[in-house]
Amino acid sequence: MADEARINAVVSDIVDGVRAALFKHDVTFDEYRVALAFLLDAFEKNDVPLLMDVFFNTTIVKIEGKLMGGSKPSLEGPYYLENAAVVTDRLPMRDEDQHHTAMQLRGRVTGMDGRPLARATIDVWHSTPEGRYSGIHDGIPPHYYRGKIVTDADGRYNVRSIMPIPYQIPNEGPTGALLTAMGRHSWRPAHVHYKISAPGMHTHISQAYFEGGAYVEDDCCEDVCEEHVVAEKVEDGVRIVEVDFVIPKATEKAQAA
Ligand SMILES: [Fe+2]
């Protein structure tokens, strides 16, 4: 059931914040009409989900991270597919991509008590070397560059793939036009997505970024935080992406809140 007092408090504060910005910048009636036309255009072109993702999704993710505790979460993004296959030692890739720089995804999953999470499922997915996603773009079969890793008895995972690259979010619609009008770009730094699930545990969503990579300091979705930037480390020509995760129980949220 809707909580009338909470809805009123949140919406009133949002309205107050917008009004304060309008006063601060002496926004004119002509500019007000442009904003209204923009919103109508965004609705008409089904661009509102992207608009919200670019400006507010990260905020909600940060709030959830604060309430849950454990490792900081990230955006899930629109390119997760539910039914990826279980993989053991490497993510499937196209034959022609074998020569790209290899990366090794490894680390450990534990609970808040420090105990290993055995047989947790880690969905991993990342872009192709062209910055696209399998099963989403241009007929790239859905099984490439994604898979479900199952942690061992010590909570560890270890799988090989190739490096993703930066890519642009869809920018041909009203949201892209707005970013351009603001003098901003639509690039995301190269990253790997993770979604970790285990019975009784909170489903944890994260991304890993590469130290020194393009757009790490200037992600259009403002998702990058220091904890998610993996330090440069290479072993035998393979980029090591070592990320540990601390996952709260599903019931721990209420306690944290
Ligand atoms: Fe992505």
PDB file of C-alpha atoms and ligand atoms in Angstrom:
ATOM      1  CA  MET A   1       0.000   0.000   0.000  1.00  0.00           C
ATOM      2  CA  ALA A   2       1.288   3.459  -0.826  1.00  0.00           C
ATOM      3  CA  ASP A   3       2.689   5.434   2.076  1.00  0.00           C
ATOM      4  CA  GLU A   4       1.000   8.820   1.642  1.00  0.00           C
ATOM      5  CA  ALA A   5       3.310  10.662   4.041  1.00  0.00           C
ATOM      6  CA  ARG A   6       6.443   9.269   2.345  1.00  0.00           C
ATOM      7  CA  ILE A   7       5.170  10.037  -1.160  1.00  0.00           C
ATOM      8  CA  ASN A   8       4.301  13.556  -0.096  1.00  0.00           C
ATOM      9  CA  ALA A   9       7.683  14.082   1.557  1.00  0.00           C
ATOM     10  CA  VAL A  10       9.707  12.788  -1.409  1.00  0.00           C
ATOM     11  CA  VAL A  11       7.686  14.478  -4.148  1.00  0.00           C
ATOM     12  CA  SER A  12       7.510  17.778  -2.252  1.00  0.00           C
ATOM     13  CA  ASP A  13      11.298  17.782  -1.837  1.00  0.00           C
ATOM     14  CA  ILE A  14      11.794  16.997  -5.542  1.00  0.00           C
ATOM     15  CA  VAL A  15       9.483  19.840  -6.494  1.00  0.00           C
ATOM     16  CA  ASP A  16      11.236  22.185  -4.084  1.00  0.00           C
ATOM     17  CA  GLY A  17      14.592  21.212  -5.559  1.00  0.00           C
ATOM     18  CA  VAL A  18      13.429  21.866  -9.120  1.00  0.00           C
ATOM     19  CA  ARG A  19      11.888  25.187  -8.102  1.00  0.00           C
ATOM     20  CA  ALA A  20      15.130  26.227  -6.423  1.00  0.00           C
ATOM     21  CA  ALA A  21      17.061  25.457  -9.636  1.00  0.00           C
ATOM     22  CA  LEU A  22      14.573  27.445 -11.716  1.00  0.00           C
ATOM     23  CA  PHE A  23      14.921  30.447  -9.401  1.00  0.00           C
ATOM     24  CA  LYS A  24      18.694  30.112  -9.230  1.00  0.00           C
ATOM     25  CA  HIS A  25      19.045  30.331 -13.003  1.00  0.00           C
ATOM     26  CA  ASP A  26      16.159  32.734 -13.724  1.00  0.00           C
ATOM     27  CA  VAL A  27      14.682  30.205 -16.142  1.00  0.00           C
ATOM     28  CA  THR A  28      12.451  31.956 -18.671  1.00  0.00           C
ATOM     29  CA  PHE A  29       9.072  30.960 -19.976  1.00  0.00           C
ATOM     30  CA  ASP A  30      10.616  30.172 -23.380  1.00  0.00           C
ATOM     31  CA  GLU A  31      13.072  27.804 -21.692  1.00  0.00           C
ATOM     32  CA  TYR A  32      10.212  26.269 -19.711  1.00  0.00           C
ATOM     33  CA  ARG A  33       8.399  25.532 -22.991  1.00  0.00           C
ATOM     34  CA  VAL A  34      11.562  23.944 -24.451  1.00  0.00           C
ATOM     35  CA  ALA A  35      11.822  21.687 -21.381  1.00  0.00           C
ATOM     36  CA  LEU A  36       8.180  20.657 -21.706  1.00  0.00           C
ATOM     37  CA  ALA A  37       8.602  19.889 -25.411  1.00  0.00           C
ATOM     38  CA  PHE A  38      11.712  17.843 -24.578  1.00  0.00           C
ATOM     39  CA  LEU A  39       9.832  15.741 -22.027  1.00  0.00           C
ATOM     40  CA  LEU A  40       6.935  15.139 -24.417  1.00  0.00           C
ATOM     41  CA  ASP A  41       9.423  14.109 -27.129  1.00  0.00           C
ATOM     42  CA  ALA A  42      11.199  11.751 -24.729  1.00  0.00           C
ATOM     43  CA  PHE A  43       7.891  10.101 -23.797  1.00  0.00           C
ATOM     44  CA  GLU A  44       6.798   9.828 -27.430  1.00  0.00           C
ATOM     45  CA  LYS A  45      10.093   8.209 -28.455  1.00  0.00           C
ATOM     46  CA  ASN A  46      10.197   5.871 -25.441  1.00  0.00           C
ATOM     47  CA  ASP A  47      13.434   7.479 -24.316  1.00  0.00           C
ATOM     48  CA  VAL A  48      12.404   8.055 -20.700  1.00  0.00           C
ATOM     49  CA  PRO A  49      14.015   4.824 -19.380  1.00  0.00           C
ATOM     50  CA  LEU A  50      17.358   5.917 -20.832  1.00  0.00           C
ATOM     51  CA  LEU A  51      16.877   9.462 -19.527  1.00  0.00           C
ATOM     52  CA  MET A  52      16.229   8.165 -16.007  1.00  0.00           C
ATOM     53  CA  ASP A  53      19.137   5.713 -16.219  1.00  0.00           C
ATOM     54  CA  VAL A  54      21.603   8.418 -17.237  1.00  0.00           C
ATOM     55  CA  PHE A  55      20.686  10.895 -14.521  1.00  0.00           C
ATOM     56  CA  PHE A  56      19.156   8.994 -11.605  1.00  0.00           C
ATOM     57  CA  ASN A  57      19.789   5.236 -11.716  1.00  0.00           C
ATOM     58  CA  THR A  58      23.228   5.598 -10.149  1.00  0.00           C
ATOM     59  CA  THR A  59      21.724   7.638  -7.321  1.00  0.00           C
ATOM     60  CA  ILE A  60      19.290   4.855  -6.429  1.00  0.00           C
ATOM     61  CA  VAL A  61      22.111   2.299  -6.654  1.00  0.00           C
ATOM     62  CA  LYS A  62      24.161   4.338  -4.174  1.00  0.00           C
ATOM     63  CA  ILE A  63      21.234   4.542  -1.788  1.00  0.00           C
ATOM     64  CA  GLU A  64      20.719   0.798  -1.975  1.00  0.00           C
ATOM     65  CA  GLY A  65      24.414   0.254  -1.328  1.00  0.00           C
ATOM     66  CA  LYS A  66      24.205   2.451   1.754  1.00  0.00           C
ATOM     67  CA  LEU A  67      21.214   0.526   3.097  1.00  0.00           C
ATOM     68  CA  MET A  68      22.607  -2.939   2.358  1.00  0.00           C
ATOM     69  CA  GLY A  69      26.233  -2.657   3.401  1.00  0.00           C
ATOM     70  CA  GLY A  70      28.817  -5.022   1.940  1.00  0.00           C
ATOM     71  CA  SER A  71      30.459  -4.314  -1.418  1.00  0.00           C
ATOM     72  CA  LYS A  72      29.223  -1.255  -3.256  1.00  0.00           C
ATOM     73  CA  PRO A  73      26.760  -2.028  -6.055  1.00  0.00           C
ATOM     74  CA  SER A  74      26.661  -0.671  -9.619  1.00  0.00           C
ATOM     75  CA  LEU A  75      24.185  -0.157 -12.395  1.00  0.00           C
ATOM     76  CA  GLU A  76      22.882  -3.340 -13.989  1.00  0.00           C
ATOM     77  CA  GLY A  77      22.464  -1.652 -17.363  1.00  0.00           C
ATOM     78  CA  PRO A  78      20.150  -2.830 -20.143  1.00  0.00           C
ATOM     79  CA  TYR A  79      22.259  -5.677 -21.580  1.00  0.00           C
ATOM     80  CA  TYR A  80      21.896  -8.436 -18.998  1.00  0.00           C
ATOM     81  CA  LEU A  81      20.366 -11.665 -20.334  1.00  0.00           C
ATOM     82  CA  GLU A  82      18.888 -14.166 -17.853  1.00  0.00           C
ATOM     83  CA  ASN A  83      19.660 -17.454 -19.493  1.00  0.00           C
ATOM     84  CA  ALA A  84      23.417 -17.418 -20.008  1.00  0.00           C
ATOM     85  CA  ALA A  85      25.105 -20.825 -19.890  1.00  0.00           C
ATOM     86  CA  VAL A  86      27.242 -22.028 -17.001  1.00  0.00           C
ATOM     87  CA  VAL A  87      30.939 -21.609 -17.817  1.00  0.00           C
ATOM     88  CA  THR A  88      33.934 -23.130 -16.079  1.00  0.00           C
ATOM     89  CA  ASP A  89      37.214 -21.775 -17.396  1.00  0.00           C
ATOM     90  CA  ARG A  90      36.433 -19.195 -20.124  1.00  0.00           C
ATOM     91  CA  LEU A  91      33.608 -17.135 -21.554  1.00  0.00           C
ATOM     92  CA  PRO A  92      32.614 -18.181 -25.070  1.00  0.00           C
ATOM     93  CA  MET A  93      33.956 -15.873 -27.782  1.00  0.00           C
ATOM     94  CA  ARG A  94      34.071 -15.602 -31.551  1.00  0.00           C
ATOM     95  CA  ASP A  95      37.066 -17.302 -33.173  1.00  0.00           C
ATOM     96  CA  GLU A  96      38.156 -14.042 -34.788  1.00  0.00           C
ATOM     97  CA  ASP A  97      38.423 -12.390 -31.349  1.00  0.00           C
ATOM     98  CA  GLN A  98      40.902 -14.884 -29.871  1.00  0.00           C
ATOM     99  CA  HIS A  99      43.848 -12.544 -30.592  1.00  0.00           C
ATOM    100  CA  HIS A 100      42.501  -9.675 -28.458  1.00  0.00           C
ATOM    101  CA  THR A 101      44.104  -8.952 -25.089  1.00  0.00           C
ATOM    102  CA  ALA A 102      43.098 -11.637 -22.645  1.00  0.00           C
ATOM    103  CA  MET A 103      41.781 -10.896 -19.177  1.00  0.00           C
ATOM    104  CA  GLN A 104      41.359 -13.166 -16.205  1.00  0.00           C
ATOM    105  CA  LEU A 105      38.372 -12.537 -13.978  1.00  0.00           C
ATOM    106  CA  ARG A 106      39.027 -13.900 -10.539  1.00  0.00           C
ATOM    107  CA  GLY A 107      38.269 -13.267  -6.896  1.00  0.00           C
ATOM    108  CA  ARG A 108      36.267 -14.450  -3.961  1.00  0.00           C
ATOM    109  CA  VAL A 109      32.712 -14.077  -2.706  1.00  0.00           C
ATOM    110  CA  THR A 110      32.044 -13.968   1.024  1.00  0.00           C
ATOM    111  CA  GLY A 111      29.151 -13.107   3.298  1.00  0.00           C
ATOM    112  CA  MET A 112      29.176 -10.206   5.746  1.00  0.00           C
ATOM    113  CA  ASP A 113      30.562 -12.631   8.351  1.00  0.00           C
ATOM    114  CA  GLY A 114      33.616 -13.298   6.184  1.00  0.00           C
ATOM    115  CA  ARG A 115      32.656 -16.875   5.403  1.00  0.00           C
ATOM    116  CA  PRO A 116      33.034 -17.989   1.777  1.00  0.00           C
ATOM    117  CA  LEU A 117      29.915 -18.227  -0.331  1.00  0.00           C
ATOM    118  CA  ALA A 118      30.241 -21.600  -2.038  1.00  0.00           C
ATOM    119  CA  ARG A 119      28.162 -22.333  -5.142  1.00  0.00           C
ATOM    120  CA  ALA A 120      27.101 -18.724  -5.572  1.00  0.00           C
ATOM    121  CA  THR A 121      26.253 -17.900  -9.184  1.00  0.00           C
ATOM    122  CA  ILE A 122      28.105 -14.993 -10.773  1.00  0.00           C
ATOM    123  CA  ASP A 123      26.624 -13.831 -14.038  1.00  0.00           C
ATOM    124  CA  VAL A 124      29.347 -12.070 -15.986  1.00  0.00           C
ATOM    125  CA  TRP A 125      28.841 -10.133 -19.196  1.00  0.00           C
ATOM    126  CA  HIS A 126      30.807  -7.549 -21.165  1.00  0.00           C
ATOM    127  CA  SER A 127      31.080  -5.939 -24.547  1.00  0.00           C
ATOM    128  CA  THR A 128      32.556  -7.414 -27.683  1.00  0.00           C
ATOM    129  CA  PRO A 129      35.790  -5.869 -29.023  1.00  0.00           C
ATOM    130  CA  GLU A 130      33.516  -3.525 -31.021  1.00  0.00           C
ATOM    131  CA  GLY A 131      31.740  -2.278 -27.904  1.00  0.00           C
ATOM    132  CA  ARG A 132      28.552  -4.237 -28.578  1.00  0.00           C
ATOM    133  CA  TYR A 133      26.650  -6.877 -26.603  1.00  0.00           C
ATOM    134  CA  SER A 134      25.838 -10.383 -27.745  1.00  0.00           C
ATOM    135  CA  GLY A 135      22.165 -11.190 -28.045  1.00  0.00           C
ATOM    136  CA  ILE A 136      21.400  -7.459 -28.167  1.00  0.00           C
ATOM    137  CA  HIS A 137      23.242  -5.916 -31.108  1.00  0.00           C
ATOM    138  CA  ASP A 138      23.670  -6.836 -34.752  1.00  0.00           C
ATOM    139  CA  GLY A 139      22.898 -10.509 -34.541  1.00  0.00           C
ATOM    140  CA  ILE A 140      25.869 -11.461 -32.355  1.00  0.00           C
ATOM    141  CA  PRO A 141      24.725 -14.797 -30.891  1.00  0.00           C
ATOM    142  CA  PRO A 142      23.653 -14.431 -27.265  1.00  0.00           C
ATOM    143  CA  HIS A 143      26.150 -16.870 -25.733  1.00  0.00           C
ATOM    144  CA  TYR A 144      29.310 -14.872 -26.484  1.00  0.00           C
ATOM    145  CA  TYR A 145      31.073 -12.828 -23.755  1.00  0.00           C
ATOM    146  CA  ARG A 146      28.638 -13.858 -21.053  1.00  0.00           C
ATOM    147  CA  GLY A 147      28.169 -16.769 -18.708  1.00  0.00           C
ATOM    148  CA  LYS A 148      27.326 -18.001 -15.233  1.00  0.00           C
ATOM    149  CA  ILE A 149      30.293 -18.846 -13.016  1.00  0.00           C
ATOM    150  CA  VAL A 150      29.727 -20.999  -9.936  1.00  0.00           C
ATOM    151  CA  THR A 151      32.012 -20.302  -6.977  1.00  0.00           C
ATOM    152  CA  ASP A 152      34.010 -23.165  -5.465  1.00  0.00           C
ATOM    153  CA  ALA A 153      33.975 -24.352  -1.851  1.00  0.00           C
ATOM    154  CA  ASP A 154      36.169 -21.395  -0.853  1.00  0.00           C
ATOM    155  CA  GLY A 155      33.915 -18.887  -2.625  1.00  0.00           C
ATOM    156  CA  ARG A 156      36.434 -18.365  -5.419  1.00  0.00           C
ATOM    157  CA  TYR A 157      35.884 -17.846  -9.131  1.00  0.00           C
ATOM    158  CA  ASN A 158      38.360 -17.770 -11.999  1.00  0.00           C
ATOM    159  CA  VAL A 159      37.491 -17.414 -15.668  1.00  0.00           C
ATOM    160  CA  ARG A 160      39.235 -16.147 -18.839  1.00  0.00           C
ATOM    161  CA  SER A 161      37.871 -13.743 -21.423  1.00  0.00           C
ATOM    162  CA  ILE A 162      39.116 -10.846 -23.552  1.00  0.00           C
ATOM    163  CA  MET A 163      39.153  -7.153 -22.750  1.00  0.00           C
ATOM    164  CA  PRO A 164      36.004  -5.118 -23.418  1.00  0.00           C
ATOM    165  CA  ILE A 165      36.268  -1.567 -24.759  1.00  0.00           C
ATOM    166  CA  PRO A 166      34.485   1.749 -24.051  1.00  0.00           C
ATOM    167  CA  TYR A 167      31.192   2.217 -25.860  1.00  0.00           C
ATOM    168  CA  GLN A 168      28.534   4.857 -26.355  1.00  0.00           C
ATOM    169  CA  ILE A 169      25.087   4.499 -24.852  1.00  0.00           C
ATOM    170  CA  PRO A 170      22.245   5.027 -27.369  1.00  0.00           C
ATOM    171  CA  ASN A 171      22.552   8.704 -28.302  1.00  0.00           C
ATOM    172  CA  GLU A 172      20.314   9.180 -31.316  1.00  0.00           C
ATOM    173  CA  GLY A 173      17.250  10.168 -29.265  1.00  0.00           C
ATOM    174  CA  PRO A 174      16.253  13.038 -26.957  1.00  0.00           C
ATOM    175  CA  THR A 175      18.593  11.922 -24.136  1.00  0.00           C
ATOM    176  CA  GLY A 176      21.585  11.943 -26.477  1.00  0.00           C
ATOM    177  CA  ALA A 177      20.526  15.359 -27.780  1.00  0.00           C
ATOM    178  CA  LEU A 178      20.276  16.662 -24.220  1.00  0.00           C
ATOM    179  CA  LEU A 179      23.768  15.400 -23.346  1.00  0.00           C
ATOM    180  CA  THR A 180      25.131  17.081 -26.465  1.00  0.00           C
ATOM    181  CA  ALA A 181      23.296  20.319 -25.624  1.00  0.00           C
ATOM    182  CA  MET A 182      24.912  20.178 -22.169  1.00  0.00           C
ATOM    183  CA  GLY A 183      28.359  19.762 -23.718  1.00  0.00           C
ATOM    184  CA  ARG A 184      28.582  16.206 -22.359  1.00  0.00           C
ATOM    185  CA  HIS A 185      29.309  12.948 -24.182  1.00  0.00           C
ATOM    186  CA  SER A 186      27.639   9.541 -24.218  1.00  0.00           C
ATOM    187  CA  TRP A 187      30.661   7.291 -23.594  1.00  0.00           C
ATOM    188  CA  ARG A 188      31.052   4.660 -20.911  1.00  0.00           C
ATOM    189  CA  PRO A 189      34.486   3.349 -19.880  1.00  0.00           C
ATOM    190  CA  ALA A 190      35.310  -0.294 -20.629  1.00  0.00           C
ATOM    191  CA  HIS A 191      33.814  -2.495 -17.936  1.00  0.00           C
ATOM    192  CA  VAL A 192      32.741  -5.953 -16.867  1.00  0.00           C
ATOM    193  CA  HIS A 193      29.290  -6.550 -15.407  1.00  0.00           C
ATOM    194  CA  TYR A 194      28.641  -8.912 -12.479  1.00  0.00           C
ATOM    195  CA  LYS A 195      25.395 -10.169 -10.971  1.00  0.00           C
ATOM    196  CA  ILE A 196      25.821 -12.438  -7.965  1.00  0.00           C
ATOM    197  CA  SER A 197      23.065 -14.578  -6.566  1.00  0.00           C
ATOM    198  CA  ALA A 198      22.866 -17.291  -3.929  1.00  0.00           C
ATOM    199  CA  PRO A 199      19.990 -18.731  -1.903  1.00  0.00           C
ATOM    200  CA  GLY A 200      19.056 -16.455   0.974  1.00  0.00           C
ATOM    201  CA  MET A 201      21.469 -13.739  -0.131  1.00  0.00           C
ATOM    202  CA  HIS A 202      20.887 -10.278  -1.529  1.00  0.00           C
ATOM    203  CA  THR A 203      21.399 -10.225  -5.298  1.00  0.00           C
ATOM    204  CA  HIS A 204      24.470  -8.065  -5.779  1.00  0.00           C
ATOM    205  CA  ILE A 205      25.085  -6.187  -9.029  1.00  0.00           C
ATOM    206  CA  SER A 206      28.434  -4.645  -9.820  1.00  0.00           C
ATOM    207  CA  GLN A 207      30.795  -3.462 -12.532  1.00  0.00           C
ATOM    208  CA  ALA A 208      34.589  -3.464 -12.712  1.00  0.00           C
ATOM    209  CA  TYR A 209      36.512  -0.705 -14.497  1.00  0.00           C
ATOM    210  CA  PHE A 210      40.124  -0.615 -15.637  1.00  0.00           C
ATOM    211  CA  GLU A 211      42.598   1.751 -14.005  1.00  0.00           C
ATOM    212  CA  GLY A 212      43.810   4.343 -16.497  1.00  0.00           C
ATOM    213  CA  GLY A 213      41.155   3.450 -19.063  1.00  0.00           C
ATOM    214  CA  ALA A 214      39.400   6.020 -21.245  1.00  0.00           C
ATOM    215  CA  TYR A 215      36.344   7.621 -19.612  1.00  0.00           C
ATOM    216  CA  VAL A 216      37.014   6.056 -16.197  1.00  0.00           C
ATOM    217  CA  GLU A 217      37.156   9.598 -14.852  1.00  0.00           C
ATOM    218  CA  ASP A 218      34.262  10.766 -17.001  1.00  0.00           C
ATOM    219  CA  ASP A 219      31.599   8.053 -17.270  1.00  0.00           C
ATOM    220  CA  CYS A 220      28.449   9.459 -18.906  1.00  0.00           C
ATOM    221  CA  CYS A 221      26.348   7.418 -16.468  1.00  0.00           C
ATOM    222  CA  GLU A 222      28.451   8.533 -13.459  1.00  0.00           C
ATOM    223  CA  ASP A 223      28.633   4.957 -12.170  1.00  0.00           C
ATOM    224  CA  VAL A 224      32.376   4.680 -11.540  1.00  0.00           C
ATOM    225  CA  CYS A 225      33.515   4.708  -7.925  1.00  0.00           C
ATOM    226  CA  GLU A 226      37.025   4.106  -6.602  1.00  0.00           C
ATOM    227  CA  GLU A 227      36.130   0.703  -5.178  1.00  0.00           C
ATOM    228  CA  HIS A 228      35.218  -0.580  -8.652  1.00  0.00           C
ATOM    229  CA  VAL A 229      38.378   0.519 -10.474  1.00  0.00           C
ATOM    230  CA  VAL A 230      40.729  -2.451 -10.758  1.00  0.00           C
ATOM    231  CA  ALA A 231      44.422  -1.616 -10.517  1.00  0.00           C
ATOM    232  CA  GLU A 232      46.618  -2.317 -13.538  1.00  0.00           C
ATOM    233  CA  LYS A 233      48.001  -5.838 -13.197  1.00  0.00           C
ATOM    234  CA  VAL A 234      49.301  -8.086 -15.967  1.00  0.00           C
ATOM    235  CA  GLU A 235      50.505 -11.672 -15.681  1.00  0.00           C
ATOM    236  CA  ASP A 236      52.062 -13.260 -18.788  1.00  0.00           C
ATOM    237  CA  GLY A 237      50.299 -10.749 -21.021  1.00  0.00           C
ATOM    238  CA  VAL A 238      46.919 -11.358 -19.384  1.00  0.00           C
ATOM    239  CA  ARG A 239      45.133  -8.442 -17.677  1.00  0.00           C
ATOM    240  CA  ILE A 240      44.154  -9.578 -14.201  1.00  0.00           C
ATOM    241  CA  VAL A 241      40.771  -8.371 -12.990  1.00  0.00           C
ATOM    242  CA  GLU A 242      40.668  -9.450  -9.380  1.00  0.00           C
ATOM    243  CA  VAL A 243      37.485  -8.480  -7.590  1.00  0.00           C
ATOM    244  CA  ASP A 244      36.213  -9.756  -4.252  1.00  0.00           C
ATOM    245  CA  PHE A 245      32.596  -9.360  -3.246  1.00  0.00           C
ATOM    246  CA  VAL A 246      31.032  -9.142   0.210  1.00  0.00           C
ATOM    247  CA  ILE A 247      27.348  -9.966   0.013  1.00  0.00           C
ATOM    248  CA  PRO A 248      24.743  -9.381   2.737  1.00  0.00           C
ATOM    249  CA  LYS A 249      21.923 -11.779   3.432  1.00  0.00           C
ATOM    250  CA  ALA A 250      18.611 -10.819   1.882  1.00  0.00           C
ATOM    251  CA  THR A 251      17.251 -10.231   5.375  1.00  0.00           C
ATOM    252  CA  GLU A 252      20.075  -7.899   6.404  1.00  0.00           C
ATOM    253  CA  LYS A 253      18.589  -4.956   4.540  1.00  0.00           C
ATOM    254  CA  ALA A 254      15.939  -4.315   7.149  1.00  0.00           C
ATOM    255  CA  GLN A 255      18.579  -4.359   9.886  1.00  0.00           C
ATOM    256  CA  ALA A 256      20.837  -1.952   7.978  1.00  0.00           C
ATOM    257  CA  ALA A 257      17.949   0.402   7.239  1.00  0.00           C
TER     258      ALA A 257
HETATM  259 FE    FE B   1      27.867  -2.426 -20.135  1.00  0.00          FE
END
